[in-house]
Amino acid sequence: MLIEILAAGSTAPQNAFGFVEAMEQGGVIAWSVLSILTIMSVSSFYILFSKLFEQNKIMKQGAAMRETFWRAATLKEGAAKLDKNSAYRQIVDDAIKADSDHAKLTDPVEAHDWLHGSIERSQDLIKSKLAVGLPWLATVGATSPFIGLFGTVIGIYRALIKIGIAGQASIDAVAGPVGEALIMTALGLGVAVPAVLAYNWLQGRNKRIGEQIAAFSNDVLGYMASDGGVKPIAAAAAKSAAPAAKK
């Protein structure tokens, strides 16, 4: 008798209301909702890390530009010091090309306006590339809670059906569907919150990068419009400090 009691006590009770069990009770709808949310989550994190890599690359290009570009004698010489795929070099190359193309125009167009429009188009292309993928993060953040809510509604509906069939609201009858409903709610929020945070963070970084590119573009435009007479304050200070250091 004692052996039977000890044997019964050593046997762990099986959990019939776990995650897998709740999903199996939900059937095709539960697994479909889980699959959709999983795809959304994986794609969101992929966009997050890929855009971070892209943003860090442009930030490093900006640091390299500030170190070397304005020390050069001409724009072409400065552009040659930048990385071939640099966003800042793209702006300089487009500005140089626009300056050379202005002489080919048959209709009279103000040189400043022509250069300004060309540089602005170059900026817009860079900003558009940086913004790729961010609308998907916004979509995931806005829709994933409702997709989870759809699974929640189905789970509650199934719980009500079981209550109606059983004639009473017993725990064993509704635990599975209610657990499924809560899981769907949690999954929807778990996908939405990181996507919203990533979207806002990446947007803020894009804004700072855009401000730096706009400032650089304005400096290039001022340099070209003044035939090299106008340079950024930092560049002018570095140039004047060089002779002083030699003395």
Tab-separated table of C-alpha atoms in Angstrom:
chain	number	residue	atom	x	y	z
A	1	MET	CA	0.000	0.000	0.000
A	2	LEU	CA	2.818	2.390	0.918
A	3	ILE	CA	4.629	1.608	-2.336
A	4	GLU	CA	1.522	2.409	-4.393
A	5	ILE	CA	1.074	5.743	-2.602
A	6	LEU	CA	4.723	6.691	-3.185
A	7	ALA	CA	4.477	5.646	-6.823
A	8	ALA	CA	1.350	7.738	-7.300
A	9	GLY	CA	2.993	10.733	-5.630
A	10	SER	CA	6.113	10.509	-7.799
A	11	THR	CA	4.096	10.689	-11.027
A	12	ALA	CA	3.879	14.337	-12.152
A	13	PRO	CA	0.433	15.462	-13.307
A	14	GLN	CA	0.175	16.117	-17.017
A	15	ASN	CA	-0.572	19.689	-18.109
A	16	ALA	CA	-3.481	19.602	-20.499
A	17	PHE	CA	-3.692	23.394	-20.789
A	18	GLY	CA	-0.235	24.311	-22.131
A	19	PHE	CA	0.628	26.423	-25.149
A	20	VAL	CA	0.704	23.572	-27.660
A	21	GLU	CA	-2.479	22.054	-26.254
A	22	ALA	CA	-4.279	25.409	-26.461
A	23	MET	CA	-3.132	25.881	-30.056
A	24	GLU	CA	-4.237	22.363	-30.988
A	25	GLN	CA	-7.665	23.073	-29.563
A	26	GLY	CA	-7.816	26.279	-31.601
A	27	GLY	CA	-7.223	24.303	-34.780
A	28	VAL	CA	-6.552	25.878	-38.152
A	29	ILE	CA	-7.531	29.403	-37.105
A	30	ALA	CA	-5.172	29.480	-34.118
A	31	TRP	CA	-2.236	28.095	-36.108
A	32	SER	CA	-2.950	30.502	-38.967
A	33	VAL	CA	-2.971	33.508	-36.632
A	34	LEU	CA	0.252	32.273	-35.024
A	35	SER	CA	1.901	31.846	-38.446
A	36	ILE	CA	0.910	35.346	-39.587
A	37	LEU	CA	2.172	36.943	-36.381
A	38	THR	CA	5.416	34.968	-36.594
A	39	ILE	CA	6.023	36.178	-40.147
A	40	MET	CA	5.303	39.745	-39.060
A	41	SER	CA	7.669	39.495	-36.106
A	42	VAL	CA	10.555	37.941	-38.076
A	43	SER	CA	10.213	40.485	-40.897
A	44	SER	CA	10.093	43.367	-38.393
A	45	PHE	CA	13.332	42.326	-36.718
A	46	TYR	CA	14.954	41.785	-40.119
A	47	ILE	CA	14.028	45.328	-41.158
A	48	LEU	CA	15.217	46.687	-37.804
A	49	PHE	CA	18.704	45.185	-38.053
A	50	SER	CA	19.116	45.841	-41.788
A	51	LYS	CA	18.140	49.513	-41.403
A	52	LEU	CA	20.424	49.890	-38.392
A	53	PHE	CA	23.303	48.565	-40.494
A	54	GLU	CA	22.425	50.979	-43.293
A	55	GLN	CA	22.100	53.957	-40.956
A	56	ASN	CA	25.384	53.207	-39.189
A	57	LYS	CA	27.077	52.993	-42.575
A	58	ILE	CA	25.843	56.462	-43.589
A	59	MET	CA	26.816	57.879	-40.190
A	60	LYS	CA	30.354	56.557	-40.667
A	61	GLN	CA	30.385	58.076	-44.150
A	62	GLY	CA	29.380	61.400	-42.620
A	63	ALA	CA	32.214	61.202	-40.098
A	64	ALA	CA	34.691	60.403	-42.892
A	65	MET	CA	33.354	63.324	-44.938
A	66	ARG	CA	33.851	65.789	-42.077
A	67	GLU	CA	37.410	64.568	-41.607
A	68	THR	CA	38.615	64.757	-45.211
A	69	PHE	CA	36.221	66.373	-47.690
A	70	TRP	CA	36.501	70.070	-46.929
A	71	ARG	CA	40.293	69.865	-46.630
A	72	ALA	CA	40.494	69.237	-50.381
A	73	ALA	CA	41.182	72.069	-52.838
A	74	THR	CA	38.252	71.270	-55.160
A	75	LEU	CA	34.984	69.368	-55.048
A	76	LYS	CA	36.290	66.691	-57.383
A	77	GLU	CA	39.341	66.163	-55.226
A	78	GLY	CA	37.181	65.991	-52.126
A	79	ALA	CA	34.775	63.542	-53.764
A	80	ALA	CA	37.704	61.292	-54.701
A	81	LYS	CA	38.538	60.982	-50.990
A	82	LEU	CA	35.057	59.682	-50.173
A	83	ASP	CA	33.895	56.103	-50.530
A	84	LYS	CA	32.584	55.297	-53.990
A	85	ASN	CA	29.171	54.239	-52.622
A	86	SER	CA	28.962	57.063	-50.094
A	87	ALA	CA	25.710	59.003	-49.914
A	88	TYR	CA	27.734	62.199	-49.545
A	89	ARG	CA	29.727	61.449	-52.663
A	90	GLN	CA	26.465	60.904	-54.539
A	91	ILE	CA	25.410	64.445	-53.644
A	92	VAL	CA	28.745	65.908	-54.762
A	93	ASP	CA	28.791	63.926	-58.012
A	94	ASP	CA	25.220	64.975	-58.803
A	95	ALA	CA	26.074	68.605	-58.040
A	96	ILE	CA	29.147	68.538	-60.304
A	97	LYS	CA	27.150	66.891	-63.090
A	98	ALA	CA	24.343	69.438	-62.730
A	99	ASP	CA	26.864	72.261	-62.931
A	100	SER	CA	28.289	70.896	-66.159
A	101	ASP	CA	24.834	70.196	-67.607
A	102	HIS	CA	23.662	73.739	-66.946
A	103	ALA	CA	25.755	75.040	-69.836
A	104	LYS	CA	23.960	72.626	-72.186
A	105	LEU	CA	20.502	74.017	-71.433
A	106	THR	CA	18.875	75.877	-74.317
A	107	ASP	CA	16.324	77.680	-72.153
A	108	PRO	CA	17.664	80.247	-69.689
A	109	VAL	CA	17.541	78.776	-66.180
A	110	GLU	CA	19.084	80.370	-63.121
A	111	ALA	CA	22.196	78.375	-62.208
A	112	HIS	CA	21.391	78.494	-58.497
A	113	ASP	CA	17.893	77.139	-59.032
A	114	TRP	CA	19.174	74.399	-61.322
A	115	LEU	CA	21.840	73.308	-58.830
A	116	HIS	CA	19.447	73.532	-55.907
A	117	GLY	CA	16.874	71.345	-57.666
A	118	SER	CA	19.477	68.755	-58.662
A	119	ILE	CA	20.949	68.511	-55.163
A	120	GLU	CA	17.490	68.332	-53.633
A	121	ARG	CA	16.573	65.418	-55.908
A	122	SER	CA	19.745	63.663	-54.817
A	123	GLN	CA	18.779	64.187	-51.159
A	124	ASP	CA	15.287	62.842	-51.787
A	125	LEU	CA	16.690	59.657	-53.337
A	126	ILE	CA	18.869	59.048	-50.272
A	127	LYS	CA	15.993	59.728	-47.875
A	128	SER	CA	13.685	57.452	-49.861
A	129	LYS	CA	16.216	54.637	-49.632
A	130	LEU	CA	16.529	55.130	-45.878
A	131	ALA	CA	12.741	55.013	-45.505
A	132	VAL	CA	12.366	51.665	-47.293
A	133	GLY	CA	10.858	49.105	-44.918
A	134	LEU	CA	9.618	51.585	-42.327
A	135	PRO	CA	6.023	51.577	-43.640
A	136	TRP	CA	5.973	47.819	-43.045
A	137	LEU	CA	6.978	48.362	-39.404
A	138	ALA	CA	4.146	50.865	-39.050
A	139	THR	CA	1.738	48.388	-40.640
A	140	VAL	CA	2.822	45.601	-38.292
A	141	GLY	CA	2.510	47.857	-35.260
A	142	ALA	CA	-0.987	48.947	-36.287
A	143	THR	CA	-2.456	45.622	-37.427
A	144	SER	CA	-0.861	42.852	-35.351
A	145	PRO	CA	-2.937	43.636	-32.195
A	146	PHE	CA	-6.105	43.257	-34.257
A	147	ILE	CA	-4.884	39.987	-35.760
A	148	GLY	CA	-4.261	38.741	-32.230
A	149	LEU	CA	-7.669	40.081	-31.233
A	150	PHE	CA	-9.237	38.013	-34.002
A	151	GLY	CA	-7.745	34.894	-32.405
A	152	THR	CA	-8.970	36.130	-29.030
A	153	VAL	CA	-12.536	36.512	-30.294
A	154	ILE	CA	-12.483	33.009	-31.785
A	155	GLY	CA	-11.168	31.585	-28.496
A	156	ILE	CA	-13.894	33.298	-26.455
A	157	TYR	CA	-16.496	32.152	-28.962
A	158	ARG	CA	-15.336	28.564	-28.621
A	159	ALA	CA	-15.433	28.885	-24.811
A	160	LEU	CA	-19.042	30.104	-24.945
A	161	ILE	CA	-19.984	27.183	-27.175
A	162	LYS	CA	-18.455	24.732	-24.700
A	163	ILE	CA	-20.332	26.394	-21.837
A	164	GLY	CA	-23.577	26.080	-23.785
A	165	ILE	CA	-22.972	22.426	-24.565
A	166	ALA	CA	-21.907	21.565	-21.002
A	167	GLY	CA	-24.708	23.612	-19.440
A	168	GLN	CA	-22.332	25.122	-16.887
A	169	ALA	CA	-19.117	27.160	-16.849
A	170	SER	CA	-16.726	24.518	-15.522
A	171	ILE	CA	-12.989	25.237	-15.540
A	172	ASP	CA	-12.069	22.162	-17.534
A	173	ALA	CA	-14.556	23.107	-20.258
A	174	VAL	CA	-13.408	26.686	-20.843
A	175	ALA	CA	-9.740	26.622	-19.767
A	176	GLY	CA	-8.502	25.590	-23.221
A	177	PRO	CA	-10.401	28.175	-25.318
A	178	VAL	CA	-9.816	30.965	-22.791
A	179	GLY	CA	-6.108	30.111	-22.651
A	180	GLU	CA	-5.995	30.201	-26.445
A	181	ALA	CA	-7.690	33.617	-26.417
A	182	LEU	CA	-5.198	35.032	-23.921
A	183	ILE	CA	-2.278	33.620	-25.902
A	184	MET	CA	-3.518	35.295	-29.087
A	185	THR	CA	-3.830	38.634	-27.285
A	186	ALA	CA	-0.321	38.341	-25.854
A	187	LEU	CA	1.156	37.360	-29.226
A	188	GLY	CA	-0.472	40.298	-30.977
A	189	LEU	CA	0.910	42.748	-28.418
A	190	GLY	CA	4.286	41.011	-28.415
A	191	VAL	CA	4.593	41.600	-32.158
A	192	ALA	CA	3.174	45.141	-32.173
A	193	VAL	CA	5.210	46.727	-29.379
A	194	PRO	CA	8.713	45.982	-30.796
A	195	ALA	CA	7.565	47.056	-34.276
A	196	VAL	CA	6.279	50.415	-33.008
A	197	LEU	CA	9.405	51.029	-30.930
A	198	ALA	CA	11.647	50.118	-33.877
A	199	TYR	CA	9.674	52.377	-36.226
A	200	ASN	CA	9.922	55.412	-33.940
A	201	TRP	CA	13.606	54.815	-33.225
A	202	LEU	CA	14.564	54.366	-36.873
A	203	GLN	CA	12.492	57.384	-37.869
A	204	GLY	CA	14.339	59.522	-35.338
A	205	ARG	CA	17.716	58.344	-36.618
A	206	ASN	CA	16.619	58.958	-40.229
A	207	LYS	CA	15.629	62.487	-39.266
A	208	ARG	CA	19.077	63.186	-37.804
A	209	ILE	CA	20.783	61.708	-40.871
A	210	GLY	CA	18.535	63.777	-43.134
A	211	GLU	CA	19.469	66.946	-41.258
A	212	GLN	CA	23.180	66.176	-41.669
A	213	ILE	CA	22.776	65.473	-45.385
A	214	ALA	CA	20.725	68.660	-45.850
A	215	ALA	CA	23.423	70.713	-44.095
A	216	PHE	CA	26.123	69.151	-46.272
A	217	SER	CA	24.074	69.794	-49.423
A	218	ASN	CA	23.623	73.423	-48.436
A	219	ASP	CA	27.377	73.743	-47.896
A	220	VAL	CA	28.081	72.247	-51.325
A	221	LEU	CA	25.574	74.595	-52.932
A	222	GLY	CA	27.123	77.603	-51.183
A	223	TYR	CA	30.604	76.515	-52.232
A	224	MET	CA	29.591	76.150	-55.874
A	225	ALA	CA	27.552	79.351	-55.959
A	226	SER	CA	30.516	81.330	-54.591
A	227	ASP	CA	33.179	79.637	-56.760
A	228	GLY	CA	34.793	78.135	-53.692
A	229	GLY	CA	34.663	81.266	-51.579
A	230	VAL	CA	32.174	79.932	-49.037
A	231	LYS	CA	33.084	76.906	-46.932
A	232	PRO	CA	31.667	75.506	-43.682
A	233	ILE	CA	32.912	77.212	-40.528
A	234	ALA	CA	34.517	74.005	-39.267
A	235	ALA	CA	36.419	73.548	-42.524
A	236	ALA	CA	37.617	77.163	-42.533
A	237	ALA	CA	38.764	76.867	-38.915
A	238	ALA	CA	40.662	73.652	-39.661
A	239	LYS	CA	42.335	75.282	-42.668
A	240	SER	CA	43.448	78.324	-40.686
A	241	ALA	CA	44.656	76.154	-37.817
A	242	ALA	CA	46.982	74.160	-40.091
A	243	PRO	CA	49.498	77.013	-40.747
A	244	ALA	CA	49.452	77.941	-37.075
A	245	ALA	CA	50.347	74.397	-36.125
A	246	LYS	CA	53.324	74.417	-38.540
A	247	LYS	CA	54.693	77.576	-36.901
